[in-house]
Amino acid sequence: MTGSSTVHIVLVGLMGSGKSSVGRRVADHLQRPFVDTDAHIERRAGRTIREIFATDGEGAFRDLETAVLTEVLCASEATVIATGGGIVTREINRDLLTRDRTDESSAPPRVVWLRASVDTLTSRLRSGAARRPLLDGDVRGRLLELDEERRDLYRAVASEIVDVDDRSLDEVVDEVLTVTEIR
Ligand code: S3P
């Protein structure tokens, strides 16, 4: 079986759950490369996510997201990957995240769901930033809908769940390192 030090760590969860900040810290700690799929898409497209949504539509953004996810999961160097909150909405992405989990000869990623309550997310996300067109308008209402739509999808892909409510960044980073057993 492949050693855990060669396995990618992927963070999933709703917008505002802390995937990027936690992921960057985990990567620093493990001295691994860090990839934020949203930032990668924006660099590659030369446009913000809001612009991509406005010009080409959400479907085009999701295509770019799948392309980037496929690419980073193929990297030979173990990487920490922060995904966009909607990565789980496409079946192909869920397959990529869970593939071969039963095949001991391969190294499926460790997928950590940063689980947060809508109250926590709402207080963190007071306004829809450039990367979050899906939160335009009633932020709390949108988060409630997305939580309802996606909760089971996050659960389905997660190999680990870390609750983030009432926890500091350090505490969450520490738990991610503990549950992935990579220190
Ligand atoms: C999205 C989440 C965003 C970004 C895009 C769509 C979503 O990423 O990918 O706005 O569908 O939940 P973050 O979760 O990093 O904010």
XYZ file of N, CA and C and ligand atoms in Angstrom:
565
model
N 0.843 -1.197 0.000
C 0.000 0.000 0.000
C 0.884 1.255 0.000
N 0.425 2.284 -0.694
C 1.213 3.496 -0.793
C 1.245 4.218 0.553
N 2.396 4.760 0.927
C 2.510 5.437 2.220
C 1.708 6.716 2.248
N 1.236 7.120 3.458
C 0.376 8.294 3.546
C 1.108 9.562 3.111
N 2.445 9.590 3.139
C 3.156 10.812 2.782
C 3.071 11.111 1.284
N 2.594 10.166 0.474
C 2.466 10.432 -0.956
C 1.019 10.739 -1.346
N 0.166 10.872 -0.382
C -1.262 11.036 -0.662
C -1.647 12.518 -0.633
N -2.419 12.934 -1.622
C -2.926 14.315 -1.627
C -3.937 14.498 -0.489
N -3.989 15.708 0.025
C -5.044 16.069 0.981
C -5.937 17.091 0.291
N -7.239 16.798 0.225
C -8.191 17.695 -0.435
C -9.177 18.214 0.609
N -9.347 19.530 0.639
C -10.309 20.119 1.573
C -11.573 20.496 0.815
N -12.714 20.044 1.322
C -14.014 20.389 0.735
C -14.888 21.017 1.814
N -15.921 21.717 1.367
C -16.854 22.333 2.320
C -17.426 23.596 1.719
N -18.424 24.125 2.381
C -19.102 25.316 1.862
C -18.202 26.540 1.876
N -18.578 27.529 1.107
C -17.861 28.802 1.101
C -17.760 29.335 2.532
N -16.573 29.791 2.895
C -16.377 30.354 4.228
C -15.986 29.339 5.277
N -15.871 28.075 4.882
C -15.527 27.058 5.893
C -14.036 27.073 6.226
N -13.245 27.789 5.419
C -11.824 27.957 5.753
C -10.881 27.094 4.930
N -11.357 26.569 3.810
C -10.529 25.639 3.020
C -9.191 26.260 2.605
N -9.226 27.510 2.132
C -7.978 28.116 1.642
C -7.015 28.425 2.784
N -7.506 29.062 3.843
C -6.570 29.402 4.929
C -6.075 28.157 5.655
N -6.960 27.192 5.883
C -6.527 25.950 6.542
C -5.557 25.198 5.626
N -5.906 25.119 4.347
C -5.076 24.373 3.398
C -3.674 24.934 3.299
N -3.582 26.258 3.251
C -2.258 26.890 3.147
C -1.411 26.549 4.371
N -2.043 26.594 5.551
C -1.295 26.304 6.792
C -0.884 24.834 6.863
N -1.793 23.955 6.453
C -1.476 22.518 6.472
C -0.313 22.249 5.513
N -0.365 22.876 4.338
C 0.709 22.682 3.351
C 2.041 23.190 3.899
N 2.010 24.362 4.541
C 3.249 24.910 5.139
C 3.804 23.930 6.148
N 2.914 23.432 7.005
C 3.349 22.529 8.069
C 3.995 21.274 7.489
N 3.395 20.763 6.448
C 3.884 19.508 5.851
C 4.956 19.755 4.794
N 5.217 21.050 4.523
C 6.169 21.439 3.468
C 5.809 20.784 2.129
N 4.555 20.953 1.802
C 4.040 20.439 0.532
C 3.532 21.594 -0.308
N 3.419 21.368 -1.618
C 2.781 22.392 -2.449
C 1.310 22.563 -2.067
N 0.825 23.785 -2.273
C -0.576 24.085 -1.994
C -1.237 24.586 -3.281
N -2.393 24.047 -3.602
C -3.159 24.519 -4.764
C -4.563 24.892 -4.311
N -4.970 26.113 -4.663
C -6.338 26.564 -4.423
C -7.006 26.536 -5.800
N -7.981 25.660 -5.995
C -8.521 25.486 -7.359
C -9.136 26.786 -7.889
N -9.765 27.583 -7.009
C -10.350 28.850 -7.472
C -9.266 29.787 -8.008
N -8.188 29.920 -7.237
C -7.096 30.822 -7.644
C -6.461 30.324 -8.941
N -6.329 29.015 -9.044
C -5.745 28.405 -10.237
C -6.598 28.724 -11.476
N -7.904 28.590 -11.315
C -8.828 28.878 -12.424
C -8.723 30.357 -12.822
N -8.687 31.239 -11.827
C -8.630 32.676 -12.135
C -7.333 33.032 -12.855
N -6.233 32.427 -12.408
C -4.941 32.696 -13.069
C -4.978 32.208 -14.510
N -5.471 31.005 -14.665
C -5.484 30.405 -16.006
C -6.405 31.180 -16.950
N -7.562 31.575 -16.454
C -8.535 32.267 -17.314
C -8.208 33.748 -17.477
N -7.379 34.276 -16.558
C -7.089 35.706 -16.598
C -8.316 36.542 -16.263
N -9.257 35.924 -15.543
C -10.490 36.617 -15.153
C -10.885 36.167 -13.751
N -11.691 36.973 -13.089
C -12.180 36.548 -11.780
C -13.298 35.517 -11.977
N -13.585 34.790 -10.917
C -14.688 33.822 -10.987
C -16.003 34.529 -11.296
N -16.165 35.706 -10.705
C -17.402 36.460 -10.991
C -17.510 36.763 -12.484
N -16.398 37.143 -13.087
C -16.427 37.442 -14.532
C -16.722 36.181 -15.349
N -16.141 35.065 -14.945
C -16.388 33.815 -15.681
C -17.870 33.439 -15.585
N -18.429 33.537 -14.374
C -19.859 33.238 -14.196
C -20.702 34.169 -15.072
N -20.355 35.476 -15.056
C -21.177 36.466 -15.762
C -21.088 36.301 -17.271
N -19.902 35.990 -17.767
C -19.695 35.944 -19.213
C -20.046 34.589 -19.806
N -19.542 33.542 -19.167
C -19.657 32.200 -19.762
C -20.672 31.309 -19.042
N -21.064 31.699 -17.844
C -22.047 30.915 -17.091
C -21.389 29.931 -16.130
N -22.206 29.454 -15.194
C -21.684 28.545 -14.161
C -21.150 27.243 -14.770
N -21.817 26.752 -15.834
C -21.381 25.489 -16.453
C -19.947 25.565 -16.943
N -19.594 26.716 -17.535
C -18.221 26.882 -18.040
C -17.235 26.895 -16.878
N -17.628 27.554 -15.778
C -16.766 27.546 -14.585
C -16.584 26.121 -14.080
N -17.675 25.354 -14.048
C -17.584 23.964 -13.534
C -16.685 23.110 -14.428
N -16.683 23.383 -15.749
C -15.784 22.649 -16.643
C -14.327 22.945 -16.284
N -14.044 24.229 -16.050
C -12.669 24.610 -15.685
C -12.277 23.956 -14.361
N -13.242 23.909 -13.449
C -12.988 23.338 -12.124
C -12.623 21.849 -12.248
N -13.381 21.133 -13.087
C -13.093 19.705 -13.278
C -11.713 19.515 -13.917
N -11.388 20.388 -14.878
C -10.079 20.275 -15.549
C -8.950 20.477 -14.538
N -9.091 21.488 -13.686
C -8.037 21.769 -12.701
C -7.950 20.648 -11.668
N -9.099 20.165 -11.218
C -9.085 19.086 -10.220
C -8.396 17.842 -10.794
N -8.752 17.504 -12.018
C -8.156 16.326 -12.667
C -6.643 16.475 -12.722
N -6.221 17.663 -13.110
C -4.793 17.933 -13.255
C -4.055 17.848 -11.914
N -4.581 18.489 -10.900
C -3.822 18.508 -9.630
C -3.822 17.129 -8.971
N -4.894 16.367 -9.167
C -4.904 15.025 -8.560
C -3.913 14.096 -9.257
N -3.512 14.457 -10.479
C -2.528 13.643 -11.216
C -1.097 13.991 -10.837
N -0.900 15.095 -10.106
C 0.466 15.509 -9.764
C 1.162 14.404 -8.983
N 2.415 14.182 -9.292
C 3.130 13.090 -8.622
C 3.542 13.495 -7.211
N 3.692 14.814 -6.981
C 4.071 15.273 -5.647
C 2.820 15.440 -4.775
N 2.876 14.903 -3.578
C 1.725 15.002 -2.672
C 1.414 16.471 -2.405
N 0.181 16.845 -2.608
C -0.223 18.258 -2.618
C -1.413 18.456 -1.678
N -1.488 19.659 -1.108
C -2.676 20.026 -0.342
C -3.544 20.886 -1.261
N -4.805 20.498 -1.408
C -5.686 21.119 -2.403
C -6.928 21.691 -1.713
N -7.112 23.014 -1.847
C -8.360 23.633 -1.372
C -9.277 23.768 -2.571
N -10.471 23.228 -2.485
C -11.409 23.253 -3.614
C -12.456 24.349 -3.428
N -13.151 24.679 -4.515
C -14.304 25.565 -4.416
C -15.464 24.794 -3.800
N -16.350 25.517 -3.118
C -17.431 24.856 -2.386
C -18.341 23.982 -3.234
N -18.388 24.295 -4.563
C -19.314 23.554 -5.412
C -18.683 22.361 -6.117
N -17.473 22.034 -5.768
C -16.760 20.959 -6.483
C -17.547 19.646 -6.418
N -18.292 19.463 -5.340
C -19.005 18.190 -5.151
C -20.282 18.086 -5.972
N -20.657 19.181 -6.644
C -21.944 19.142 -7.348
C -21.868 18.319 -8.628
N -20.685 18.091 -9.140
C -20.549 17.282 -10.366
C -20.125 15.866 -10.012
N -20.838 14.933 -10.606
C -20.551 13.525 -10.314
C -19.121 13.150 -10.690
N -18.649 13.696 -11.796
C -17.290 13.347 -12.236
C -16.263 13.781 -11.173
N -16.512 14.918 -10.530
C -15.584 15.373 -9.479
C -15.673 14.457 -8.262
N -16.891 14.048 -7.935
C -17.040 13.141 -6.784
C -16.326 11.825 -7.073
N -16.421 11.382 -8.316
C -15.703 10.147 -8.687
C -14.196 10.336 -8.559
N -13.721 11.489 -9.016
C -12.275 11.749 -8.929
C -11.807 11.755 -7.473
N -12.657 12.275 -6.599
C -12.267 12.389 -5.186
C -12.337 11.062 -4.437
N -13.137 10.152 -4.936
C -13.326 8.899 -4.184
C -12.773 7.687 -4.924
N -12.237 7.904 -6.096
C -11.842 6.753 -6.931
C -10.800 5.905 -6.211
N -10.929 4.640 -6.431
C -9.943 3.671 -5.952
C -9.822 3.602 -4.438
N -10.811 4.125 -3.731
C -10.655 4.100 -2.279
C -10.574 2.665 -1.762
N -11.115 1.742 -2.536
C -11.064 0.340 -2.100
C -9.881 -0.406 -2.704
N -9.127 0.289 -3.568
C -8.015 -0.369 -4.252
C -6.724 -0.068 -3.498
N -6.195 -1.014 -2.808
C -5.040 -0.783 -1.933
C -3.758 -0.476 -2.695
N -3.749 -0.756 -3.992
C -2.518 -0.525 -4.742
C -2.392 0.935 -5.185
N -3.441 1.704 -5.043
C -3.374 3.095 -5.480
C -3.502 4.013 -4.265
N -3.386 5.279 -4.520
C -3.389 6.229 -3.421
C -4.496 7.249 -3.601
N -5.697 6.948 -3.173
C -6.773 7.931 -3.286
C -6.484 9.110 -2.365
N -6.988 10.296 -2.702
C -6.730 11.439 -1.828
C -7.442 11.283 -0.482
N -6.915 11.947 0.522
C -7.653 12.075 1.778
C -8.524 13.303 1.607
N -9.813 13.121 1.745
C -10.744 14.232 1.521
C -11.329 14.656 2.860
N -11.006 15.872 3.266
C -11.461 16.366 4.568
C -12.573 17.382 4.349
N -13.727 17.089 4.920
C -14.855 18.038 4.877
C -14.742 18.975 6.082
N -14.538 20.255 5.800
C -14.560 21.262 6.870
C -16.027 21.646 7.056
N -16.618 21.078 8.092
C -18.072 21.219 8.286
C -18.363 22.394 9.214
N -19.178 23.307 8.714
C -19.505 24.512 9.486
C -21.006 24.729 9.470
N -21.521 25.311 10.544
C -22.942 25.631 10.557
C -23.192 26.861 9.692
N -24.426 27.001 9.238
C -24.782 28.169 8.427
C -24.589 29.452 9.241
N -24.807 29.414 10.548
C -24.591 30.606 11.378
C -23.134 31.051 11.315
N -22.234 30.090 11.455
C -20.807 30.423 11.389
C -20.451 31.003 10.029
N -20.944 30.350 8.981
C -20.606 30.805 7.621
C -21.175 32.197 7.357
N -22.398 32.422 7.808
C -23.033 33.721 7.566
C -22.247 34.828 8.248
N -21.778 34.565 9.460
C -21.050 35.632 10.144
C -19.677 35.860 9.512
N -19.149 34.857 8.854
C -17.862 35.056 8.168
C -18.022 35.733 6.809
N -19.150 35.485 6.162
C -19.329 35.940 4.778
C -20.394 37.028 4.715
N -20.011 38.207 5.101
C -21.022 39.257 5.163
C -21.438 39.740 3.776
N -20.524 39.629 2.837
C -20.907 40.045 1.480
C -20.294 39.085 0.480
N -20.921 38.944 -0.654
C -20.380 38.082 -1.708
C -19.161 38.751 -2.322
N -18.001 38.135 -2.181
C -16.789 38.716 -2.749
C -16.685 38.321 -4.222
N -15.599 38.736 -4.861
C -15.436 38.505 -6.301
C -15.571 37.029 -6.659
N -15.152 36.177 -5.765
C -15.179 34.753 -6.077
C -16.492 34.076 -5.747
N -17.462 34.801 -5.256
C -18.663 34.126 -4.741
C -19.968 34.688 -5.301
N -20.134 34.630 -6.602
C -21.381 35.154 -7.185
C -22.616 34.426 -6.686
N -22.455 33.188 -6.224
C -23.638 32.442 -5.765
C -24.194 32.976 -4.449
N -23.448 33.893 -3.819
C -23.941 34.449 -2.544
C -24.554 35.833 -2.704
N -24.720 36.284 -3.929
C -25.326 37.598 -4.137
C -26.731 37.606 -3.534
N -27.067 38.720 -2.918
C -28.418 38.829 -2.333
C -28.427 38.394 -0.881
N -29.343 37.517 -0.568
C -29.543 37.070 0.819
C -28.515 35.977 1.158
N -27.413 36.397 1.764
C -26.293 35.472 2.007
C -26.741 34.287 2.860
N -27.444 34.566 3.944
C -27.865 33.484 4.833
C -28.832 32.510 4.124
N -29.764 33.084 3.368
C -30.736 32.260 2.636
C -30.044 31.366 1.613
N -29.069 31.939 0.904
C -28.335 31.152 -0.100
C -27.536 30.040 0.571
N -26.908 30.382 1.710
C -26.111 29.363 2.404
C -26.992 28.225 2.919
N -28.189 28.591 3.401
C -29.119 27.543 3.872
C -29.461 26.593 2.728
N -29.719 27.160 1.546
C -30.047 26.321 0.381
C -28.873 25.437 -0.024
N -27.687 26.055 -0.080
C -26.503 25.294 -0.515
C -26.165 24.199 0.492
N -26.341 24.506 1.773
C -26.076 23.512 2.813
C -27.006 22.310 2.636
N -28.271 22.614 2.386
C -29.276 21.567 2.174
C -28.943 20.717 0.933
N -28.562 21.413 -0.150
C -28.268 20.711 -1.412
C -27.006 19.860 -1.341
N -26.027 20.345 -0.563
C -24.691 19.742 -0.675
C -24.240 18.882 0.499
N -24.925 18.998 1.629
C -24.480 18.299 2.842
C -24.200 16.814 2.584
N -25.131 16.153 1.902
C -24.954 14.713 1.647
C -23.825 14.446 0.656
N -23.593 15.410 -0.226
C -22.513 15.243 -1.217
C -21.146 15.357 -0.534
N -21.028 16.306 0.384
C -19.758 16.415 1.138
C -19.524 15.134 1.940
N -20.598 14.659 2.562
C -20.473 13.446 3.378
C -20.037 12.254 2.504
N -20.580 12.234 1.272
C -20.289 11.094 0.388
C -18.822 11.050 -0.047
N -18.207 12.217 -0.206
C -16.811 12.204 -0.677
C -15.797 12.219 0.457
N -16.259 12.584 1.658
C -15.296 12.802 2.753
C -14.742 11.492 3.298
N -13.427 11.451 3.443
C -12.844 10.347 4.204
C -12.708 10.773 5.665
N -12.723 12.075 5.905
C -12.645 12.622 7.261
C -13.566 13.830 7.367
N -14.083 14.072 8.572
C -14.905 15.271 8.805
C -14.300 16.040 9.976
N -14.102 17.344 9.759
C -13.594 18.197 10.837
C -14.597 19.333 11.048
N -15.121 19.440 12.259
C -16.055 20.522 12.573
C -15.274 21.789 12.887
N -15.715 22.899 12.299
C -14.943 24.133 12.464
C -15.627 25.154 13.370
N -16.891 24.936 13.723
C -17.592 25.919 14.559
C -16.844 26.131 15.883
N -16.712 27.394 16.281
C -16.094 27.755 17.565
C -14.663 27.243 17.704
N -13.999 27.056 16.599
C -12.601 26.622 16.683
C -11.703 27.632 15.981
N -10.518 27.806 16.529
C -9.565 28.724 15.901
C -8.944 28.049 14.681
N -8.298 28.859 13.870
C -7.602 28.326 12.694
C -6.567 27.279 13.122
N -5.803 27.591 14.169
C -4.784 26.642 14.648
C -5.402 25.312 15.050
N -6.539 25.381 15.733
C -7.192 24.138 16.182
C -7.664 23.305 14.994
N -8.197 23.974 13.994
C -8.686 23.242 12.819
C -7.503 22.628 12.057
N -6.447 23.411 11.892
C -5.253 22.896 11.194
C -4.729 21.666 11.925
N -4.660 21.779 13.223
C -4.164 20.668 14.036
C -5.023 19.414 13.854
N -6.340 19.621 13.830
C -7.202 18.444 13.676
C -7.090 17.840 12.277
N -6.930 18.677 11.272
C -6.752 18.141 9.914
C -5.498 17.277 9.881
N -4.427 17.763 10.507
C -3.182 16.981 10.532
C -3.388 15.683 11.300
N -4.154 15.737 12.363
C -4.390 14.536 13.171
C -5.235 13.513 12.410
N -6.338 13.967 11.825
C -7.240 12.996 11.185
C -6.647 12.407 9.908
N -5.748 13.156 9.281
C -5.134 12.600 8.073
C -3.890 11.784 8.440
N -3.529 11.833 9.722
C -2.392 11.053 10.233
C -1.116 11.325 9.460
N -0.972 12.573 9.017
C 0.245 12.953 8.302
C 0.872 14.094 9.082
N 1.981 13.855 9.761
C 2.623 14.912 10.554
C 4.093 15.024 10.270
C -18.562 28.222 -5.140
C -17.593 28.473 -4.215
C -16.450 29.380 -4.457
C -16.151 29.461 -5.951
C -17.401 29.800 -6.726
C -18.509 28.769 -6.525
C -19.690 27.320 -4.787
O -15.294 28.903 -3.771
O -15.617 28.256 -6.412
O -17.856 31.059 -6.327
O -20.393 26.850 -5.703
O -19.860 27.037 -3.575
P -15.078 28.980 -2.146
O -15.798 27.817 -1.553
O -13.599 28.854 -1.998
O -15.600 30.288 -1.698
